[in-house]
Amino acid sequence: MSETTPTRLPRILSGIQPSGQLTIGNYLGALKQWVQLQSDYDCYYCIVDMHAITVPQDPNELREGTRRNAALYLACGIQLEHATIFVQSHVSAHAELGWILGCFTPMGWLNRMTQFKDKAAKQQAESVSAGLYTYPTLMAADILLYQANLVPVGDDQRQHLELTRDLAQRFNSQYGETFTIPEGFFPKAGARIMGLDNPLAKMSKSDPSEYHAVYMLDEPDRIRKKIMRAVTDSGSGIYFTDDPAKAGVNNLLTIYQAFTDETTEAIEARFAGKGYGDLKKAVAEVVVEGLRPIQQRYRELTADSGLIDEVLAQGAAKARLVANATLNAVRDRIGFLPALDRA
Ligand code: AQP
């Protein structure tokens, strides 16, 4: 089944968890691409609150984070004429298809997921949830429900996307064409922004340390302070490199490049002969200036208290139409008896 019509644009699905303040990693790895791609696709951008609860969340912070994500999507430049913005838990088809796909996923596939291993290692073994383990099958449901052609994500989601493709292919070959096989879209610069305090670990919004991440809503002075304290090395060369000993400098250059879109050569020439202090000041300024219009727009959007909830209500209604069409086809394919009282 594919509810593709000859006239509709190819579709995008992507989402971010409301599991804390969004970082410049979320922005550069995901949001910036969402904005750039939006006019060529029919876009579905969700706030994946059901994924967020795979680790413990404070209910009030989760609600607040959900609205904040939505406002930041809009503040970055997502336009409602191109994109549907919605909350994952508002569309119950995600939970149902997630369950069904879980029943088609060999545990061996899930056992290979490095993100589960990383996140589980940060918790007490006995408190790691089954939901964290089956996270990739819910993510597959998110994508496949919308028959998405393209999924713009950061590098850390590559393995989950591969699993989604494998699952869709397996289901299609068993039950006939049901799901579109999605392609990943990874940014050229900024696919993996590393922690400022530890440039060997991915920058994450849920990392508790104060100097780990720049948040999209950080005040300019706070951004400067964090970047000036970023870990570098005892050497002096400023160039892009895979050498783990210079991961801090490489990360700062990557952030600079992702914000400015300048070429590698131009950036290396700009910093030739300069010191790490100069590099950090320059990076801080491009981050401050890059985030300034987003922060301004965020303040405007959130001044209207009902606006975000209204956007999310309309988004959910639109998303349900697409998601339920796929879910009905899946139910039929696998042999669930139709519920005659269901519209
Ligand atoms: N450091 C990063 N560099 C590039 N892209 C990143 N993304 C996240 N961190 C980086 C991309 O942001 C999107 C949303 O991620 P998510 O919130 O759904 O899950 P995540 O990848 O687990 O993000 P975090 O910030 O690390 O969240 P927590 O700390 O809650 O686990 C994805 O496209 C991701 O690739």
Coordinates of C-alpha atoms and ligand atoms in Angstrom, one line a residue:
M1 CA 0.0 0.0 0.0
S2 CA 1.2 3.4 -0.7
E3 CA -1.2 6.4 -0.6
T4 CA 1.1 8.1 -3.0
T5 CA -0.8 10.1 -5.6
P6 CA 1.0 11.4 -8.7
T7 CA 0.5 15.0 -7.6
R8 CA 1.8 15.0 -4.0
L9 CA 5.4 16.1 -3.2
P10 CA 7.7 13.4 -1.8
R11 CA 7.4 13.3 2.0
I12 CA 9.7 14.0 4.9
L13 CA 9.2 12.8 8.5
S14 CA 11.5 13.8 11.3
G15 CA 11.2 14.5 15.0
I16 CA 13.0 15.6 18.1
Q17 CA 12.4 14.5 21.7
P18 CA 11.2 17.1 24.3
S19 CA 13.7 15.7 26.7
G20 CA 15.4 18.9 27.7
Q21 CA 16.5 22.2 26.1
L22 CA 17.4 21.8 22.4
T23 CA 21.1 22.1 21.7
I24 CA 23.0 23.5 18.7
G25 CA 23.5 19.7 17.9
N26 CA 19.7 19.3 17.4
Y27 CA 19.7 22.5 15.4
L28 CA 22.6 21.7 13.1
G29 CA 21.9 18.0 12.8
A30 CA 18.2 18.2 12.3
L31 CA 16.3 21.5 12.4
K32 CA 18.5 23.5 9.9
Q33 CA 18.0 20.7 7.3
W34 CA 14.3 20.6 8.0
V35 CA 14.0 24.3 7.1
Q36 CA 16.2 24.0 4.0
L37 CA 14.3 21.0 2.6
Q38 CA 10.8 22.1 3.4
S39 CA 9.7 23.7 0.2
D40 CA 10.5 20.7 -1.9
Y41 CA 8.7 18.2 0.3
D42 CA 5.4 17.5 2.1
C43 CA 6.9 17.7 5.6
Y44 CA 5.8 16.1 8.9
Y45 CA 7.8 17.3 11.8
C46 CA 6.9 15.8 15.2
I47 CA 7.7 16.3 18.8
V48 CA 8.4 12.8 19.9
D49 CA 7.2 12.8 23.5
M50 CA 6.6 9.0 23.5
H51 CA 10.3 8.5 22.8
A52 CA 11.2 11.0 25.6
I53 CA 9.5 8.8 28.2
T54 CA 11.9 5.9 27.5
V55 CA 13.9 7.6 30.2
P56 CA 12.4 9.2 33.3
Q57 CA 10.8 12.7 32.7
D58 CA 9.3 15.2 35.0
P59 CA 5.6 15.7 33.8
N60 CA 5.6 19.5 34.0
E61 CA 9.0 19.7 32.2
L62 CA 7.8 17.3 29.5
R63 CA 4.7 19.4 28.8
E64 CA 6.8 22.6 28.8
G65 CA 9.5 21.0 26.6
T66 CA 6.8 19.8 24.1
R67 CA 5.5 23.3 23.6
R68 CA 9.0 24.7 23.5
N69 CA 10.1 22.3 20.8
A70 CA 7.1 23.3 18.7
A71 CA 7.8 27.0 19.2
L72 CA 11.5 26.4 18.2
Y73 CA 10.5 24.5 15.1
L74 CA 8.5 27.6 14.0
A75 CA 11.2 30.1 15.2
C76 CA 13.8 28.3 13.1
G77 CA 11.7 29.0 10.0
I78 CA 9.4 26.0 9.6
Q79 CA 6.4 27.2 7.7
L80 CA 2.9 25.7 8.1
E81 CA 2.2 25.9 4.4
H82 CA 5.0 23.3 3.9
A83 CA 5.0 21.4 7.1
T84 CA 2.7 19.7 9.6
I85 CA 3.9 20.1 13.2
F86 CA 2.4 17.7 15.7
V87 CA 2.9 15.8 18.9
Q88 CA 3.6 12.1 18.6
S89 CA 1.2 11.1 21.4
H90 CA -1.6 13.0 19.8
V91 CA -1.7 10.4 17.0
S92 CA -2.3 7.1 18.6
A93 CA -1.4 5.2 15.4
H94 CA 2.2 5.6 16.4
A95 CA 1.7 3.4 19.5
E96 CA -0.3 0.8 17.6
L97 CA 2.1 0.5 14.7
G98 CA 5.0 0.6 17.1
W99 CA 3.6 -2.5 18.8
I100 CA 2.9 -4.3 15.6
L101 CA 6.4 -3.6 14.2
G102 CA 7.9 -4.7 17.6
C103 CA 6.3 -8.1 16.9
F104 CA 8.1 -8.3 13.6
T105 CA 11.5 -7.2 14.9
P106 CA 14.1 -9.9 15.8
M107 CA 15.7 -9.1 19.2
G108 CA 19.0 -9.7 17.5
W109 CA 18.5 -6.5 15.5
L110 CA 17.7 -4.5 18.6
N111 CA 20.7 -5.9 20.5
R112 CA 23.0 -4.3 17.9
M113 CA 21.7 -0.7 18.6
T114 CA 24.5 1.4 19.9
Q115 CA 22.3 4.2 21.1
F116 CA 20.5 1.8 23.5
K117 CA 23.9 0.6 24.8
D118 CA 25.0 4.2 25.4
K119 CA 21.8 5.4 27.0
A120 CA 21.4 2.2 29.1
A121 CA 25.0 2.6 30.4
K122 CA 24.0 6.0 31.9
Q123 CA 21.3 4.4 34.1
Q124 CA 21.2 1.7 36.8
A125 CA 20.9 -1.6 34.9
E126 CA 17.6 -2.5 36.7
S127 CA 15.9 0.8 35.9
V128 CA 16.5 0.6 32.1
S129 CA 13.0 0.5 30.5
A130 CA 11.8 -2.0 27.9
G131 CA 10.7 1.1 26.0
L132 CA 14.3 2.3 25.7
Y133 CA 15.1 -1.1 24.2
T134 CA 12.3 -1.1 21.7
Y135 CA 12.7 2.6 20.8
P136 CA 13.9 1.8 17.3
T137 CA 10.6 0.0 16.4
L138 CA 8.6 3.1 17.6
M139 CA 10.9 5.3 15.5
A140 CA 10.2 2.9 12.5
A141 CA 6.5 3.4 13.1
D142 CA 6.9 7.2 13.1
I143 CA 8.5 7.1 9.7
L144 CA 6.6 4.4 8.0
L145 CA 3.1 5.7 9.0
Y146 CA 3.7 8.7 6.8
Q147 CA 5.2 6.8 3.9
A148 CA 8.2 9.1 4.2
N149 CA 10.6 9.2 1.4
L150 CA 13.3 11.2 3.2
V151 CA 14.3 11.4 6.9
P152 CA 16.7 14.2 7.7
V153 CA 18.6 13.3 10.9
G154 CA 22.0 13.6 12.5
D155 CA 24.6 10.8 12.3
D156 CA 23.5 9.2 15.6
Q157 CA 20.3 8.1 14.0
R158 CA 21.9 6.3 11.0
Q159 CA 21.6 2.8 12.6
H160 CA 17.9 3.3 13.6
L161 CA 17.1 4.4 10.1
E162 CA 18.8 1.3 8.7
L163 CA 16.6 -0.8 11.0
T164 CA 13.5 1.0 9.8
R165 CA 14.5 0.2 6.2
D166 CA 15.1 -3.4 7.0
L167 CA 11.8 -3.7 8.8
A168 CA 9.9 -2.1 6.0
Q169 CA 11.5 -4.4 3.4
R170 CA 10.8 -7.5 5.5
F171 CA 7.1 -6.5 6.0
N172 CA 6.7 -5.6 2.3
S173 CA 8.1 -8.9 1.2
Q174 CA 5.9 -10.9 3.6
Y175 CA 2.6 -9.0 3.0
G176 CA 3.1 -7.1 -0.3
E177 CA 4.0 -3.4 -0.9
T178 CA 2.8 -1.6 2.2
F179 CA 5.5 0.9 3.2
T180 CA 7.7 3.3 1.3
I181 CA 11.4 2.6 1.9
P182 CA 12.8 5.8 3.4
E183 CA 16.2 7.3 2.6
G184 CA 18.3 9.1 5.2
F185 CA 19.4 12.7 4.7
F186 CA 22.5 13.7 6.7
P187 CA 23.9 17.2 6.8
K188 CA 27.4 17.8 5.1
A189 CA 28.5 19.9 8.1
G190 CA 27.1 19.4 11.6
A191 CA 25.9 15.8 11.4
R192 CA 27.6 15.1 14.7
I193 CA 28.3 18.0 17.0
M194 CA 30.3 16.9 20.0
G195 CA 30.2 17.9 23.7
L196 CA 32.2 21.1 24.5
D197 CA 33.4 19.6 27.7
N198 CA 34.2 16.2 26.1
P199 CA 34.7 16.3 22.3
L200 CA 34.7 12.5 22.1
A201 CA 31.1 12.3 23.1
K202 CA 28.0 13.5 21.2
M203 CA 26.5 16.8 22.4
S204 CA 23.2 15.8 24.1
K205 CA 20.4 17.9 25.5
S206 CA 20.0 15.5 28.5
D207 CA 23.7 15.7 29.6
P208 CA 23.7 17.3 33.0
S209 CA 27.0 19.1 33.0
E210 CA 26.9 22.9 32.7
Y211 CA 29.6 23.3 30.0
H212 CA 28.6 20.4 27.8
A213 CA 26.1 22.0 25.4
V214 CA 25.1 25.3 23.9
Y215 CA 21.3 25.4 24.1
M216 CA 19.4 27.2 21.4
L217 CA 17.8 29.6 23.9
D218 CA 21.0 30.4 25.8
E219 CA 21.7 34.1 26.3
P220 CA 24.6 35.5 24.2
D221 CA 26.9 35.8 27.2
R222 CA 26.2 32.3 28.3
I223 CA 27.1 31.0 24.9
R224 CA 30.4 33.0 24.9
K225 CA 31.3 31.6 28.3
K226 CA 30.6 28.0 27.3
I227 CA 32.5 28.2 24.1
M228 CA 35.5 30.0 25.7
R229 CA 35.7 27.1 28.1
A230 CA 35.5 24.4 25.4
V231 CA 38.1 21.6 25.8
T232 CA 40.8 21.8 23.1
D233 CA 44.4 20.4 23.4
S234 CA 47.9 21.5 24.2
G235 CA 48.9 21.9 20.6
S236 CA 48.3 24.9 18.4
G237 CA 47.3 24.0 14.8
I238 CA 43.8 24.9 13.7
Y239 CA 42.6 22.6 10.9
F240 CA 39.9 20.0 10.3
T241 CA 41.1 16.5 11.4
D242 CA 39.9 13.0 12.4
D243 CA 42.7 12.9 15.0
P244 CA 41.0 12.2 18.4
A245 CA 43.7 14.2 20.1
K246 CA 42.4 17.3 18.3
A247 CA 38.7 16.5 18.5
G248 CA 37.9 19.7 20.4
V249 CA 39.4 22.0 17.7
N250 CA 37.8 19.9 15.0
N251 CA 34.4 20.3 16.8
L252 CA 34.7 24.0 17.1
L253 CA 35.6 24.3 13.4
T254 CA 32.6 22.0 12.5
I255 CA 30.3 24.3 14.5
Y256 CA 31.8 27.3 12.7
Q257 CA 31.3 25.7 9.3
A258 CA 27.8 24.5 10.0
F259 CA 26.7 28.1 11.1
T260 CA 28.5 29.9 8.2
D261 CA 28.4 27.4 5.4
E262 CA 32.0 28.4 4.5
T263 CA 34.3 25.9 2.8
T264 CA 36.9 23.9 4.7
E265 CA 39.7 25.7 2.8
A266 CA 38.3 29.2 3.6
I267 CA 37.9 28.4 7.2
E268 CA 41.4 26.9 7.6
A269 CA 42.8 29.9 5.8
R270 CA 40.9 32.3 8.1
F271 CA 42.4 30.7 11.2
A272 CA 45.9 30.0 9.9
G273 CA 48.5 31.3 12.4
K274 CA 45.8 32.2 15.0
G275 CA 45.5 30.9 18.5
Y276 CA 42.7 28.8 20.1
G277 CA 41.4 31.9 21.9
D278 CA 40.8 33.6 18.5
L279 CA 39.1 30.5 17.2
K280 CA 36.8 30.3 20.3
K281 CA 35.8 34.0 20.0
A282 CA 35.0 33.6 16.4
V283 CA 32.9 30.5 16.9
A284 CA 31.1 32.1 19.8
E285 CA 30.2 35.1 17.6
V286 CA 28.8 33.0 14.7
V287 CA 26.7 31.0 17.2
V288 CA 25.4 34.1 18.9
E289 CA 24.5 35.7 15.6
G290 CA 23.1 32.5 14.1
L291 CA 20.8 32.0 17.1
R292 CA 19.8 35.7 17.6
P293 CA 16.9 35.8 15.0
I294 CA 15.7 32.4 16.2
Q295 CA 15.6 33.5 19.8
Q296 CA 13.8 36.8 18.8
R297 CA 11.2 34.9 16.8
Y298 CA 10.8 32.4 19.7
R299 CA 10.0 35.3 22.1
E300 CA 7.4 36.6 19.7
L301 CA 5.7 33.3 19.1
T302 CA 5.5 32.4 22.8
A303 CA 4.1 35.9 23.7
D304 CA 0.8 34.6 22.2
S305 CA -0.2 31.9 24.8
G306 CA -2.7 29.9 22.7
L307 CA -0.8 29.9 19.4
I308 CA 1.4 26.9 19.9
D309 CA -1.5 24.7 21.2
E310 CA -3.6 25.7 18.2
V311 CA -0.8 24.8 15.7
L312 CA -0.4 21.4 17.4
A313 CA -4.2 20.7 17.3
Q314 CA -4.3 21.4 13.6
G315 CA -1.1 19.4 13.0
A316 CA -2.5 16.4 14.9
A317 CA -5.7 16.4 12.8
K318 CA -3.7 16.5 9.6
A319 CA -1.2 13.9 10.7
R320 CA -4.0 11.5 11.8
L321 CA -5.4 11.3 8.3
V322 CA -2.2 10.1 6.8
A323 CA -1.2 7.9 9.7
N324 CA -4.5 6.1 10.0
A325 CA -4.6 5.4 6.3
T326 CA -1.3 3.4 6.6
L327 CA -2.4 1.8 9.9
N328 CA -5.7 0.6 8.4
A329 CA -3.8 -1.0 5.5
V330 CA -1.4 -2.7 8.0
R331 CA -4.2 -4.0 10.2
D332 CA -5.8 -5.5 7.1
R333 CA -2.6 -7.1 5.8
I334 CA -1.8 -8.8 9.0
G335 CA -5.3 -10.1 9.6
F336 CA -6.8 -7.9 12.2
L337 CA -10.6 -8.1 12.0
P338 CA -12.0 -4.6 11.0
A339 CA -13.8 -2.8 13.8
L340 CA -17.1 -1.9 12.2
D341 CA -17.7 0.9 14.6
R342 CA -14.4 2.6 13.5
A343 CA -14.6 5.3 11.0
Ligands
AQP1 N1 25.1 16.2 18.7 C1 24.4 16.2 17.7 N2 24.9 16.4 16.5 C2 24.1 16.4 15.4 N3 22.8 16.0 15.4 C3 22.3 15.7 16.6 N4 21.0 15.3 17.0 C4 21.0 15.2 18.3 N5 22.2 15.5 18.8 C5 23.0 15.8 17.8 C6 19.9 15.2 16.1 O1 18.8 15.8 16.6 C7 17.6 15.1 16.3 C8 16.8 14.8 17.4 O2 17.4 14.0 18.4 P1 16.5 13.5 19.6 O3 16.2 14.5 20.6 O4 15.3 12.8 19.0 O5 17.4 12.3 20.1 P2 18.9 12.3 20.4 O6 19.6 12.0 19.1 O7 19.1 11.3 21.5 O8 19.2 13.8 20.9 P3 19.9 14.2 22.2 O9 20.0 15.7 22.1 O10 21.1 13.4 22.5 O11 18.7 13.9 23.2 P4 18.8 13.1 24.6 O12 19.9 13.7 25.4 O13 17.5 13.3 25.2 O14 19.0 11.7 24.2 C9 18.1 13.8 15.6 O15 18.0 14.0 14.2 C10 19.5 13.7 16.0 O16 20.3 13.0 15.0

